């Protein structure tokens, strides 16, 4: 009961400190907003708007094409909004289009840019609806628990805040073994017990909801849906109910795959979403189950990804990225089955704290004020009675009732700090009696400082939200649950760690545009040297050409050269086969290495008129080029 009281007071104090109710991702584009913005973008002479298909729910899958000219040229493809929760990726993709048109239109002479800004519009709509549940898929109904009933037990917004968060079951029954306890450093966080520290689990955790179908399980089959980004062929996770019934079963995934398969001009892809292979480099050693395809990338492409990773780090200044399995993802398929360099990036990363600004212990030192001798000790560590009185007052003002005295027996200094921070009260501490500290206690103190410095990821998020004034967490609030008894509802707001405040979007988009332009800038440059035509005898000629790549990167991935998954460049001599003495009438080039890499082609043939003969170079990316061998 007393713990409950403390937590109730946490909630009360949080309210007192002005923590507002949840607002939908403010400043983010709904599907309608996106449609009008894209229309606006497409009013530019170098942009056009189409769709590659429809979502399961019938929403258009927009395609923005940026290009200044009609001649064949290679293309880069940017895909965003495939991961339903990553609304930020769509915001970035639309802005990249705008920035490319405004500031980098010269690059559009060299390359086409295909942008699919929201590959999963139904999922996005669900994450911008009335109830925020952290939806991760499309609009497909999925029977998660495979009992042949679909969506029979979904999450319920029990406290009516419009958000599905978590529940702590405070008094679990004997058959429900406690798994977590309140983090002593921050009562908002749940931790698993560290038995070395003598910690013991107190409560169990559930997603917010009821046992709608009375089978004893809570939320076992909600609106789960298929994750479009798990529905592609490379390492398709067939046993995951969210991967779809078969690869490309979802119209969104099918439309993307068809778009890519119908085109030979795509030479690089950037997918913005939950996956990353730029900050955390992909594995270049392991093979998949066939032992032929690499699990992630081929060893021969490790340098390519390393190089791109450096561009990305430089452009984004991100220090870390999310780690998710890429099984069945669009970006993994693009590389492993299409042979295209496929870069996956996160749109946003929480800024890392600078060294020396980690943990709370530096704050503690600052807060040791000079007049500590005037402060009265309290039962709560070195917290002064004065501070506790202020907190009590704040609580009374808020609730109109006196706080329960038993709270003082349960509360820890860390909790006080937390409450005080929320209520805007300065923590004043009583100076501890200064015995000459022994070496042992000094070492202990050092050790403790080290531990307190190591904030958990969740603690870092809370700190960041507080610093930036972001409403990313619902404070725990007690409620009587019909089957679980006493519970508290609260936790991180779905998507809060994914989608930054809209005020950051422009700046992030500029960073990502810098990465995209770098990728475009560094595309291979292919040049045809020659032809050298030598007449050996009357009607007998020797001809030579060289195709040279002056760019830094190879024209194709090493993996695609092995698997021949990208269409080759075809070199064709006009002379009939029976007159060719040396050389192939048709040559195929599967790739030309970077930094002056060459593909040489030579023939000896007979012809009655060299002026009639040609060499045709048919490049699926750069188009067709016909070289006349005669002089007139
Ligand atoms: Ca079911
Ligand atoms: Ca379901
Ligand atoms: Ca709720
Ligand atoms: Ca149930």
Coordinates of C-alpha atoms and ligand atoms in Angstrom, one line a residue:
X1 CA 0.0 0.0 0.0
X2 CA 2.7 2.4 0.9
X3 CA 4.6 1.8 -2.3
X4 CA 1.4 2.6 -4.1
X5 CA 1.1 5.8 -2.2
X6 CA 4.5 6.8 -3.2
X7 CA 3.9 6.1 -6.8
X8 CA 0.6 7.9 -6.6
X9 CA 2.4 10.9 -5.2
X10 CA 4.9 10.6 -8.1
X11 CA 2.0 10.9 -10.5
X12 CA 0.5 13.8 -8.6
X13 CA 3.8 15.6 -8.5
X14 CA 4.4 15.0 -12.2
X15 CA 1.0 16.5 -12.9
X16 CA 1.9 19.4 -10.6
X17 CA 5.0 20.0 -12.6
X18 CA 2.9 20.6 -15.6
X19 CA 3.2 17.3 -17.5
X20 CA 0.6 17.7 -20.2
X21 CA -1.6 15.1 -21.7
X22 CA -0.3 13.3 -24.8
X23 CA -0.4 15.0 -28.1
X24 CA -0.2 13.1 -31.4
X25 CA 3.2 13.5 -33.2
X26 CA 2.8 17.2 -33.7
X27 CA 3.9 18.7 -37.0
X28 CA 4.1 15.4 -38.7
X29 CA 2.3 14.7 -42.0
X30 CA -0.9 12.6 -42.2
X31 CA -1.4 10.7 -45.4
X32 CA -3.5 13.6 -46.7
X33 CA -0.8 16.2 -45.7
X34 CA 1.8 14.1 -47.4
X35 CA -0.3 13.9 -50.6
X36 CA -0.6 17.7 -50.8
X37 CA 3.1 18.2 -50.0
X38 CA 4.2 15.8 -52.7
X39 CA 1.9 17.6 -55.2
X40 CA 3.6 20.8 -54.2
X41 CA 7.0 19.2 -54.8
X42 CA 5.9 17.8 -58.1
X43 CA 5.0 21.3 -59.4
X44 CA 8.8 21.7 -59.9
X45 CA 9.7 21.1 -63.5
X46 CA 12.2 18.4 -62.6
X47 CA 9.8 16.4 -60.4
X48 CA 6.8 14.2 -61.2
X49 CA 4.4 12.3 -59.0
X50 CA 3.0 8.8 -59.6
X51 CA 2.1 5.8 -57.6
X52 CA 3.6 2.4 -57.6
X53 CA 0.4 0.8 -56.4
X54 CA -2.0 0.8 -53.5
X55 CA -1.8 -0.3 -49.9
X56 CA -4.1 -3.0 -48.5
X57 CA -6.3 -0.2 -47.2
X58 CA -6.4 1.4 -50.6
X59 CA -4.1 4.3 -50.0
X60 CA -1.8 5.3 -52.8
X61 CA 1.9 4.3 -52.6
X62 CA 3.3 7.6 -53.9
X63 CA 6.4 7.7 -56.1
X64 CA 8.2 11.0 -56.6
X65 CA 10.7 11.0 -59.5
X66 CA 13.3 13.7 -59.7
X67 CA 15.2 14.0 -63.0
X68 CA 16.2 16.8 -65.3
X69 CA 16.3 15.3 -68.8
X70 CA 15.1 12.4 -70.8
X71 CA 18.3 10.5 -71.7
X72 CA 19.0 7.3 -69.9
X73 CA 20.9 7.6 -66.7
X74 CA 21.4 5.7 -63.5
X75 CA 19.0 6.1 -60.6
X76 CA 19.1 6.1 -56.8
X77 CA 16.1 4.9 -55.0
X78 CA 15.0 6.2 -51.6
X79 CA 12.4 4.3 -49.6
X80 CA 10.9 5.6 -46.4
X81 CA 7.8 5.0 -44.2
X82 CA 8.0 1.2 -44.7
X83 CA 8.3 0.8 -40.9
X84 CA 4.9 2.0 -39.6
X85 CA 6.2 3.7 -36.5
X86 CA 9.0 5.6 -38.3
X87 CA 6.9 8.6 -39.3
X88 CA 10.2 10.6 -39.1
X89 CA 11.5 8.8 -42.2
X90 CA 8.7 10.1 -44.4
X91 CA 9.3 13.6 -43.2
X92 CA 13.0 13.3 -44.1
X93 CA 12.3 11.7 -47.5
X94 CA 10.0 14.5 -48.5
X95 CA 12.5 17.1 -47.4
X96 CA 15.3 15.4 -49.2
X97 CA 13.3 15.7 -52.4
X98 CA 12.8 19.4 -51.7
X99 CA 16.5 20.0 -50.9
X100 CA 17.7 18.1 -54.0
X101 CA 15.4 20.2 -56.2
X102 CA 16.3 23.5 -54.6
X103 CA 20.0 23.1 -53.9
X104 CA 21.4 20.2 -55.9
X105 CA 19.6 20.2 -59.2
X106 CA 22.9 19.8 -61.0
X107 CA 23.0 16.2 -59.7
X108 CA 19.7 15.5 -61.3
X109 CA 21.4 15.9 -64.7
X110 CA 23.5 12.9 -63.8
X111 CA 21.1 10.7 -62.0
X112 CA 17.4 10.0 -61.5
X113 CA 16.1 9.9 -58.0
X114 CA 13.1 7.7 -57.2
X115 CA 11.5 8.4 -53.8
X116 CA 8.8 6.3 -52.2
X117 CA 8.2 8.4 -49.1
X118 CA 5.6 6.3 -47.3
X119 CA 5.7 2.7 -48.4
X120 CA 3.2 1.7 -45.6
X121 CA 0.5 4.4 -45.4
X122 CA -2.0 2.3 -43.5
X123 CA 0.6 1.7 -40.8
X124 CA 1.4 5.4 -40.6
X125 CA -2.3 6.3 -40.3
X126 CA -2.7 3.9 -37.4
X127 CA 0.1 5.6 -35.6
X128 CA -1.5 9.0 -36.0
X129 CA -5.0 7.8 -35.0
X130 CA -7.0 8.3 -31.8
X131 CA -5.3 5.6 -29.9
X132 CA -1.5 5.4 -30.1
X133 CA -0.5 1.8 -29.7
X134 CA 2.9 1.7 -31.5
X135 CA 1.5 -0.2 -34.5
X136 CA 4.3 -1.9 -36.5
X137 CA 2.6 -3.3 -39.5
X138 CA 0.2 -2.6 -42.3
X139 CA -3.6 -3.2 -42.3
X140 CA -3.6 -7.0 -42.6
X141 CA -5.4 -8.9 -39.8
X142 CA -3.2 -11.5 -38.3
X143 CA -4.1 -14.3 -35.9
X144 CA -1.0 -14.0 -33.7
X145 CA -1.9 -16.8 -31.3
X146 CA -3.1 -19.1 -34.2
X147 CA -6.3 -20.1 -32.6
X148 CA -8.3 -19.3 -35.8
X149 CA -9.9 -16.2 -34.3
X150 CA -8.5 -13.0 -35.5
X151 CA -7.8 -10.0 -33.2
X152 CA -9.9 -11.4 -30.4
X153 CA -7.9 -9.8 -27.7
X154 CA -6.5 -6.4 -28.4
X155 CA -4.9 -3.7 -26.2
X156 CA -7.3 -1.4 -24.3
X157 CA -6.6 2.1 -23.2
X158 CA -7.6 1.6 -19.6
X159 CA -6.7 5.0 -18.2
X160 CA -8.2 6.8 -21.2
X161 CA -5.1 8.8 -22.1
X162 CA -5.2 7.7 -25.8
X163 CA -2.0 5.8 -25.5
X164 CA -1.3 2.1 -24.9
X165 CA 1.6 1.8 -22.5
X166 CA 2.5 -0.9 -19.9
X167 CA 1.0 -2.2 -16.7
X168 CA 2.8 -3.2 -13.5
X169 CA 0.9 -5.9 -11.6
X170 CA 1.7 -4.9 -8.1
X171 CA 0.2 -7.9 -6.2
X172 CA 0.7 -10.9 -8.6
X173 CA -1.0 -14.1 -7.7
X174 CA 1.2 -17.2 -6.8
X175 CA 1.0 -18.5 -10.4
X176 CA 2.4 -15.2 -11.8
X177 CA 6.0 -15.0 -10.7
X178 CA 7.3 -11.4 -10.3
X179 CA 9.8 -10.5 -12.9
X180 CA 10.7 -6.8 -12.3
X181 CA 11.2 -4.2 -9.6
X182 CA 11.3 -0.4 -9.5
X183 CA 14.7 0.9 -10.5
X184 CA 16.1 2.3 -7.2
X185 CA 17.8 5.1 -9.2
X186 CA 14.6 6.1 -11.0
X187 CA 11.2 4.9 -9.8
X188 CA 9.8 5.4 -13.3
X189 CA 11.9 2.5 -14.7
X190 CA 11.4 -1.2 -14.3
X191 CA 14.5 -3.3 -13.9
X192 CA 15.1 -7.0 -13.7
X193 CA 16.5 -7.9 -10.3
X194 CA 20.3 -8.1 -9.9
X195 CA 20.6 -10.9 -7.3
X196 CA 24.2 -9.9 -6.6
X197 CA 22.8 -6.7 -5.1
X198 CA 20.2 -8.6 -3.1
X199 CA 17.4 -7.3 -5.3
X200 CA 14.1 -9.2 -5.5
X201 CA 11.5 -8.9 -8.2
X202 CA 8.2 -7.4 -6.9
X203 CA 5.8 -7.1 -9.8
X204 CA 5.0 -8.5 -13.3
X205 CA 4.6 -6.5 -16.5
X206 CA 1.8 -6.6 -19.1
X207 CA 0.9 -4.4 -22.0
X208 CA -2.0 -2.1 -21.1
X209 CA -5.2 -4.0 -21.7
X210 CA -7.8 -6.5 -20.6
X211 CA -8.3 -10.2 -21.2
X212 CA -11.1 -9.5 -23.7
X213 CA -11.8 -13.1 -24.5
X214 CA -11.4 -14.5 -21.0
X215 CA -8.7 -17.0 -21.8
X216 CA -6.4 -15.9 -19.1
X217 CA -4.0 -14.1 -21.4
X218 CA -3.9 -10.4 -22.0
X219 CA -3.6 -8.8 -25.4
X220 CA -2.5 -12.1 -27.0
X221 CA -4.0 -11.3 -30.4
X222 CA -4.4 -7.6 -31.1
X223 CA -4.3 -5.7 -34.3
X224 CA -0.8 -7.1 -35.0
X225 CA -0.7 -6.9 -38.8
X226 CA 2.1 -7.8 -41.2
X227 CA 5.3 -5.9 -41.0
X228 CA 5.9 -4.9 -44.6
X229 CA 9.6 -4.7 -43.9
X230 CA 9.7 -8.4 -43.1
X231 CA 7.8 -9.5 -46.2
X232 CA 10.7 -9.7 -48.7
X233 CA 12.4 -12.8 -49.9
X234 CA 15.9 -12.6 -48.5
X235 CA 15.9 -14.6 -45.3
X236 CA 12.1 -14.3 -45.1
X237 CA 11.2 -15.2 -41.5
X238 CA 8.5 -17.7 -42.3
X239 CA 7.6 -18.6 -38.8
X240 CA 7.0 -15.1 -37.6
X241 CA 3.2 -14.3 -37.9
X242 CA 4.2 -10.7 -38.7
X243 CA 6.2 -11.7 -41.8
X244 CA 3.1 -12.4 -43.9
X245 CA 1.7 -15.7 -45.2
X246 CA 4.4 -15.8 -47.9
X247 CA 7.1 -13.5 -49.2
X248 CA 5.5 -10.5 -51.1
X249 CA 2.1 -11.4 -49.8
X250 CA 1.5 -7.8 -48.9
X251 CA 0.5 -5.3 -51.6
X252 CA 3.0 -2.8 -50.3
X253 CA 5.9 -5.2 -50.5
X254 CA 4.8 -6.5 -53.8
X255 CA 4.5 -3.0 -55.3
X256 CA 8.0 -2.1 -54.2
X257 CA 9.5 -5.4 -55.5
X258 CA 7.7 -5.0 -58.9
X259 CA 8.9 -1.5 -59.2
X260 CA 12.5 -2.5 -58.7
X261 CA 12.3 -5.6 -60.9
X262 CA 10.8 -3.6 -63.8
X263 CA 13.8 -1.3 -63.7
X264 CA 17.4 -1.8 -64.6
X265 CA 18.5 1.8 -63.9
X266 CA 18.7 1.6 -60.1
X267 CA 22.3 1.6 -59.0
X268 CA 21.9 2.4 -55.3
X269 CA 19.2 2.4 -52.7
X270 CA 18.8 4.2 -49.4
X271 CA 16.2 2.9 -47.0
X272 CA 15.3 5.2 -44.1
X273 CA 13.7 3.5 -41.2
X274 CA 14.5 1.2 -38.3
X275 CA 17.4 -0.7 -39.9
X276 CA 20.9 0.6 -40.1
X277 CA 23.9 -0.8 -41.9
X278 CA 26.0 2.4 -42.0
X279 CA 26.8 3.1 -38.3
X280 CA 26.9 -0.6 -37.5
X281 CA 28.6 -2.1 -40.5
X282 CA 27.0 -5.2 -41.9
X283 CA 28.5 -8.7 -41.4
X284 CA 30.6 -9.6 -44.4
X285 CA 31.6 -13.1 -43.4
X286 CA 28.5 -15.2 -42.5
X287 CA 26.5 -17.0 -45.2
X288 CA 22.8 -17.7 -45.1
X289 CA 21.3 -21.2 -45.0
X290 CA 22.0 -21.9 -48.6
X291 CA 25.7 -21.2 -47.9
X292 CA 25.7 -19.2 -51.2
X293 CA 24.1 -15.9 -50.3
X294 CA 25.8 -13.8 -47.6
X295 CA 23.7 -13.3 -44.5
X296 CA 24.3 -9.6 -44.9
X297 CA 27.0 -8.7 -47.4
X298 CA 29.7 -10.3 -49.4
X299 CA 33.3 -9.9 -48.3
X300 CA 34.1 -8.2 -51.6
X301 CA 31.7 -5.4 -50.8
X302 CA 32.9 -4.7 -47.2
X303 CA 35.0 -1.8 -48.4
X304 CA 32.1 -0.2 -50.3
X305 CA 29.9 -0.3 -47.2
X306 CA 32.8 0.9 -45.0
X307 CA 33.2 3.9 -47.4
X308 CA 29.5 4.7 -47.4
X309 CA 29.4 4.3 -43.6
X310 CA 32.1 7.0 -43.3
X311 CA 30.1 9.3 -45.5
X312 CA 27.0 8.7 -43.4
X313 CA 28.8 9.3 -40.1
X314 CA 30.2 12.5 -41.4
X315 CA 26.9 13.7 -42.8
X316 CA 24.7 12.7 -39.9
X317 CA 27.2 13.0 -37.0
X318 CA 25.2 10.1 -35.4
X319 CA 27.3 8.0 -33.0
X320 CA 24.9 5.1 -32.6
X321 CA 22.1 3.4 -34.4
X322 CA 19.4 0.9 -33.7
X323 CA 20.1 -2.8 -34.1
X324 CA 17.3 -5.0 -35.7
X325 CA 17.4 -8.2 -37.6
X326 CA 17.2 -7.5 -41.3
X327 CA 15.5 -10.8 -42.1
X328 CA 12.8 -10.2 -44.8
X329 CA 13.6 -6.5 -45.0
X330 CA 13.4 -4.5 -48.2
X331 CA 17.0 -3.2 -47.9
X332 CA 18.4 -6.7 -47.4
X333 CA 16.5 -8.0 -50.5
X334 CA 17.8 -5.1 -52.6
X335 CA 21.4 -6.1 -51.9
X336 CA 21.1 -9.9 -51.7
X337 CA 18.8 -10.6 -54.6
X338 CA 19.1 -7.5 -56.8
X339 CA 22.8 -7.0 -56.2
X340 CA 22.4 -3.2 -55.6
X341 CA 24.4 -1.3 -53.0
X342 CA 21.7 -0.9 -50.4
X343 CA 22.2 1.5 -47.5
X344 CA 19.9 1.4 -44.5
X345 CA 19.8 4.4 -42.2
X346 CA 18.0 5.7 -39.2
X347 CA 16.5 9.1 -39.6
X348 CA 17.3 10.2 -36.1
X349 CA 19.5 9.2 -33.2
X350 CA 19.3 10.6 -29.7
X351 CA 22.2 12.9 -29.2
X352 CA 24.9 11.3 -27.1
X353 CA 25.8 13.0 -23.9
X354 CA 29.3 14.5 -23.9
X355 CA 31.7 12.7 -21.6
X356 CA 31.7 14.1 -18.1
X357 CA 28.0 14.9 -18.4
X358 CA 26.9 11.4 -17.6
X359 CA 25.0 10.3 -14.6
X360 CA 23.7 12.4 -11.7
X361 CA 26.7 12.5 -9.4
X362 CA 28.1 15.8 -10.6
X363 CA 24.7 17.3 -9.9
X364 CA 24.8 16.0 -6.4
X365 CA 28.1 17.8 -5.7
X366 CA 26.8 21.1 -7.0
X367 CA 23.7 20.8 -4.9
X368 CA 25.7 20.6 -1.7
X369 CA 25.1 24.1 -0.6
X370 CA 27.1 26.1 1.8
X371 CA 24.5 26.4 4.5
X372 CA 24.1 22.7 5.0
X373 CA 24.7 23.2 8.7
X374 CA 21.4 25.0 8.9
X375 CA 19.5 22.0 7.4
X376 CA 17.7 19.4 9.4
X377 CA 18.5 15.7 8.8
X378 CA 15.6 13.5 7.7
X379 CA 15.1 9.7 7.6
X380 CA 15.8 9.8 3.9
X381 CA 19.5 9.5 3.4
X382 CA 21.2 12.9 3.3
X383 CA 18.0 14.7 2.1
X384 CA 17.1 17.6 4.4
X385 CA 13.8 17.8 6.2
X386 CA 13.4 21.2 4.5
X387 CA 13.4 19.6 1.0
X388 CA 10.9 16.9 2.1
X389 CA 8.6 19.6 3.6
X390 CA 8.6 21.5 0.3
X391 CA 7.8 18.3 -1.5
X392 CA 5.0 17.6 1.0
X393 CA 3.6 21.0 0.4
X394 CA 3.7 20.6 -3.3
X395 CA 1.8 17.3 -2.9
X396 CA -0.8 18.8 -0.6
X397 CA -1.3 21.7 -3.0
X398 CA -1.9 19.3 -5.8
X399 CA -4.1 16.8 -4.1
X400 CA -5.7 18.7 -1.2
X401 CA -4.6 16.0 1.2
X402 CA -1.7 15.3 3.4
X403 CA 0.8 12.7 2.1
X404 CA 0.9 9.4 3.9
X405 CA 3.7 9.5 6.5
X406 CA 4.6 5.9 5.8
X407 CA 5.9 7.2 2.4
X408 CA 9.0 8.5 4.3
X409 CA 9.9 5.0 5.2
X410 CA 9.9 3.8 1.7
X411 CA 11.3 6.7 -0.2
X412 CA 15.0 6.8 -1.3
X413 CA 17.1 9.8 -2.1
X414 CA 17.0 9.0 -5.8
X415 CA 13.2 9.1 -5.6
X416 CA 13.3 12.4 -3.9
X417 CA 15.5 13.7 -6.7
X418 CA 13.1 12.5 -9.2
X419 CA 10.0 14.0 -7.5
X420 CA 11.9 17.2 -6.9
X421 CA 13.0 17.5 -10.5
X422 CA 9.4 17.1 -11.6
X423 CA 8.0 19.6 -9.1
X424 CA 10.8 22.1 -9.8
X425 CA 12.1 21.9 -6.2
X426 CA 15.8 22.2 -5.4
X427 CA 17.1 19.3 -3.4
X428 CA 19.0 20.4 -0.4
X429 CA 21.2 17.9 1.4
X430 CA 22.5 17.6 4.9
X431 CA 26.3 17.3 4.9
X432 CA 27.3 13.8 6.1
X433 CA 29.4 13.5 9.2
X434 CA 33.0 13.7 8.0
X435 CA 34.9 10.9 9.5
X436 CA 38.3 10.7 7.9
X437 CA 37.4 8.3 5.0
X438 CA 39.2 5.0 5.0
X439 CA 40.8 3.8 1.7
X440 CA 38.1 1.2 1.5
X441 CA 35.2 3.6 1.7
X442 CA 37.0 5.8 -0.8
X443 CA 37.2 2.9 -3.2
X444 CA 33.6 2.1 -2.5
X445 CA 32.6 5.6 -3.3
X446 CA 34.6 5.5 -6.5
X447 CA 32.9 2.3 -7.5
X448 CA 29.5 3.7 -6.7
X449 CA 30.2 6.8 -8.7
X450 CA 31.2 4.6 -11.6
X451 CA 28.0 2.6 -11.3
X452 CA 25.8 5.7 -11.1
X453 CA 27.6 7.1 -14.2
X454 CA 26.4 4.1 -16.2
X455 CA 22.9 5.1 -17.1
X456 CA 20.7 2.5 -18.7
X457 CA 19.4 3.3 -22.2
X458 CA 16.0 4.0 -20.7
X459 CA 17.5 6.3 -18.1
X460 CA 19.3 8.2 -20.8
X461 CA 16.0 8.6 -22.7
X462 CA 14.3 10.0 -19.6
X463 CA 17.1 12.4 -19.1
X464 CA 17.0 13.5 -22.7
X465 CA 13.2 14.0 -22.6
X466 CA 13.5 16.1 -19.5
X467 CA 16.3 18.2 -20.9
X468 CA 14.4 18.9 -24.1
X469 CA 11.0 19.2 -22.5
X470 CA 9.7 16.3 -24.6
X471 CA 6.6 14.4 -23.4
X472 CA 7.9 10.9 -23.9
X473 CA 6.8 9.1 -20.8
X474 CA 3.6 8.5 -19.0
X475 CA 4.1 8.5 -15.2
X476 CA 2.8 5.4 -13.4
X477 CA -0.7 5.7 -12.2
X478 CA -2.6 3.2 -10.1
X479 CA -5.8 1.6 -11.3
X480 CA -7.9 -1.4 -10.3
X481 CA -7.7 -4.0 -13.0
X482 CA -10.6 -6.4 -13.4
X483 CA -8.4 -9.5 -13.5
X484 CA -5.0 -8.4 -12.4
X485 CA -6.0 -6.5 -9.2
X486 CA -3.9 -3.5 -8.3
X487 CA -1.9 -2.3 -11.3
X488 CA -0.1 0.8 -12.3
X489 CA -0.3 2.1 -15.9
X490 CA 2.6 4.0 -17.4
X491 CA 5.8 3.9 -19.4
X492 CA 7.3 5.2 -22.5
X493 CA 5.0 6.6 -25.1
X494 CA 5.1 4.4 -28.3
X495 CA 7.2 6.2 -30.9
X496 CA 8.7 8.8 -28.6
X497 CA 12.1 7.2 -28.9
X498 CA 11.7 7.1 -32.7
X499 CA 10.2 10.4 -33.9
X500 CA 11.9 13.5 -32.7
X501 CA 10.1 16.9 -32.2
X502 CA 9.1 18.3 -35.5
X503 CA 11.4 21.3 -34.9
X504 CA 14.4 19.0 -35.6
X505 CA 13.2 17.7 -38.9
X506 CA 14.6 20.3 -41.2
X507 CA 18.1 20.1 -39.8
X508 CA 18.0 16.3 -39.9
X509 CA 16.8 16.4 -43.5
X510 CA 19.8 18.6 -44.5
X511 CA 22.2 16.0 -42.9
X512 CA 20.6 13.2 -44.8
X513 CA 20.5 15.1 -48.0
X514 CA 24.2 15.5 -47.6
X515 CA 24.6 11.8 -47.4
X516 CA 22.4 11.2 -50.4
X517 CA 24.2 13.8 -52.5
X518 CA 27.5 12.2 -51.5
X519 CA 26.3 8.8 -52.7
X520 CA 25.1 10.4 -55.9
X521 CA 28.4 12.3 -56.4
X522 CA 30.4 9.1 -55.9
X523 CA 28.6 7.0 -58.5
X524 CA 31.0 5.3 -60.9
X525 CA 32.0 7.3 -64.0
X526 CA 32.4 5.2 -67.0
X527 CA 34.2 6.3 -70.1
X528 CA 34.8 4.6 -73.4
X529 CA 38.4 4.9 -74.7
X530 CA 38.9 4.3 -78.4
X531 CA 38.1 2.9 -80.8
X532 CA 41.5 2.2 -82.1
X533 CA 41.1 0.9 -85.7
X534 CA 44.1 -0.6 -87.5
X535 CA 44.0 -1.9 -91.0
X536 CA 46.1 -5.1 -91.1
X537 CA 45.5 -5.9 -94.8
X538 CA 43.1 -5.0 -97.5
X539 CA 39.6 -5.7 -95.9
X540 CA 41.1 -6.9 -92.6
X541 CA 40.9 -4.8 -89.5
X542 CA 41.9 -4.9 -85.9
X543 CA 39.7 -2.9 -83.5
X544 CA 40.1 -2.2 -79.8
X545 CA 38.0 -0.3 -77.2
X546 CA 38.4 0.0 -73.4
X547 CA 35.6 0.8 -71.0
X548 CA 37.2 2.5 -68.1
X549 CA 35.6 3.4 -64.7
X550 CA 37.1 6.7 -63.4
X551 CA 35.0 6.7 -60.3
X552 CA 36.1 5.5 -56.9
X553 CA 33.4 2.8 -56.6
X554 CA 33.0 -0.3 -58.7
X555 CA 30.1 -0.1 -61.2
X556 CA 28.4 -3.1 -59.5
X557 CA 28.6 -4.9 -56.2
X558 CA 31.1 -7.7 -55.9
X559 CA 28.2 -9.9 -54.9
X560 CA 26.2 -9.1 -58.1
X561 CA 29.2 -10.0 -60.2
X562 CA 29.3 -13.5 -58.6
X563 CA 25.6 -14.1 -58.8
X564 CA 25.1 -12.1 -62.1
X565 CA 22.0 -10.5 -60.5
X566 CA 22.4 -7.2 -62.3
X567 CA 22.0 -7.0 -66.0
X568 CA 25.4 -6.8 -67.8
X569 CA 26.6 -4.1 -70.1
X570 CA 26.5 -5.6 -73.6
X571 CA 29.2 -4.9 -76.2
X572 CA 28.2 -5.9 -79.7
X573 CA 30.1 -5.7 -83.0
X574 CA 28.1 -5.2 -86.1
X575 CA 30.2 -7.6 -88.2
X576 CA 28.6 -11.0 -88.9
X577 CA 30.1 -13.9 -86.9
X578 CA 31.5 -15.7 -89.9
X579 CA 33.8 -12.7 -90.6
X580 CA 35.1 -12.3 -87.1
X581 CA 38.5 -14.0 -86.9
X582 CA 39.2 -13.0 -83.3
X583 CA 37.0 -11.8 -80.5
X584 CA 33.4 -12.3 -79.5
X585 CA 30.6 -10.7 -81.5
X586 CA 28.8 -10.1 -78.2
X587 CA 30.6 -9.4 -75.0
X588 CA 29.1 -9.0 -71.5
X589 CA 30.5 -6.9 -68.8
X590 CA 29.3 -7.7 -65.3
X591 CA 31.2 -4.9 -63.6
X592 CA 34.2 -2.6 -63.8
X593 CA 36.2 -1.9 -60.7
X594 CA 36.8 1.6 -59.4
X595 CA 39.8 3.9 -59.7
X596 CA 40.6 3.3 -63.4
X597 CA 39.3 -0.2 -63.6
X598 CA 39.1 -1.4 -67.2
X599 CA 37.2 -3.8 -69.4
X600 CA 39.1 -4.3 -72.7
X601 CA 37.6 -5.6 -75.9
X602 CA 39.5 -6.4 -79.1
X603 CA 38.5 -7.9 -82.5
X604 CA 40.1 -8.9 -85.8
X605 CA 37.5 -9.1 -88.6
X606 CA 37.0 -8.8 -92.3
X607 CA 34.8 -6.2 -93.8
X608 CA 34.3 -4.7 -97.2
X609 CA 33.5 -1.3 -95.8
X610 CA 34.7 -0.3 -92.4
X611 CA 32.5 2.8 -92.6
X612 CA 29.4 0.5 -92.2
X613 CA 30.7 -1.1 -89.1
X614 CA 29.8 -0.1 -85.5
X615 CA 30.2 -1.2 -81.9
X616 CA 27.1 -0.9 -79.8
X617 CA 27.5 -0.5 -76.0
X618 CA 24.2 -1.2 -74.4
X619 CA 24.3 -0.2 -70.7
X620 CA 21.1 -0.9 -68.8
X621 CA 21.9 2.1 -66.6
X622 CA 23.5 4.6 -68.9
X623 CA 21.7 3.7 -72.1
X624 CA 22.8 2.7 -75.6
X625 CA 25.8 4.2 -77.3
X626 CA 26.8 3.4 -80.9
X627 CA 30.4 3.9 -82.0
X628 CA 31.2 4.2 -85.7
X629 CA 34.4 2.5 -86.7
X630 CA 34.9 4.4 -90.0
X631 CA 36.2 7.8 -90.4
X632 CA 33.3 9.3 -92.2
Ligands
LIG1 CA1 -6.3 -15.4 -32.4
LIG2 CA1 -4.1 -10.1 -34.4
LIG3 CA1 -3.5 4.3 -21.7
LIG4 CA1 -7.1 -13.1 -23.8

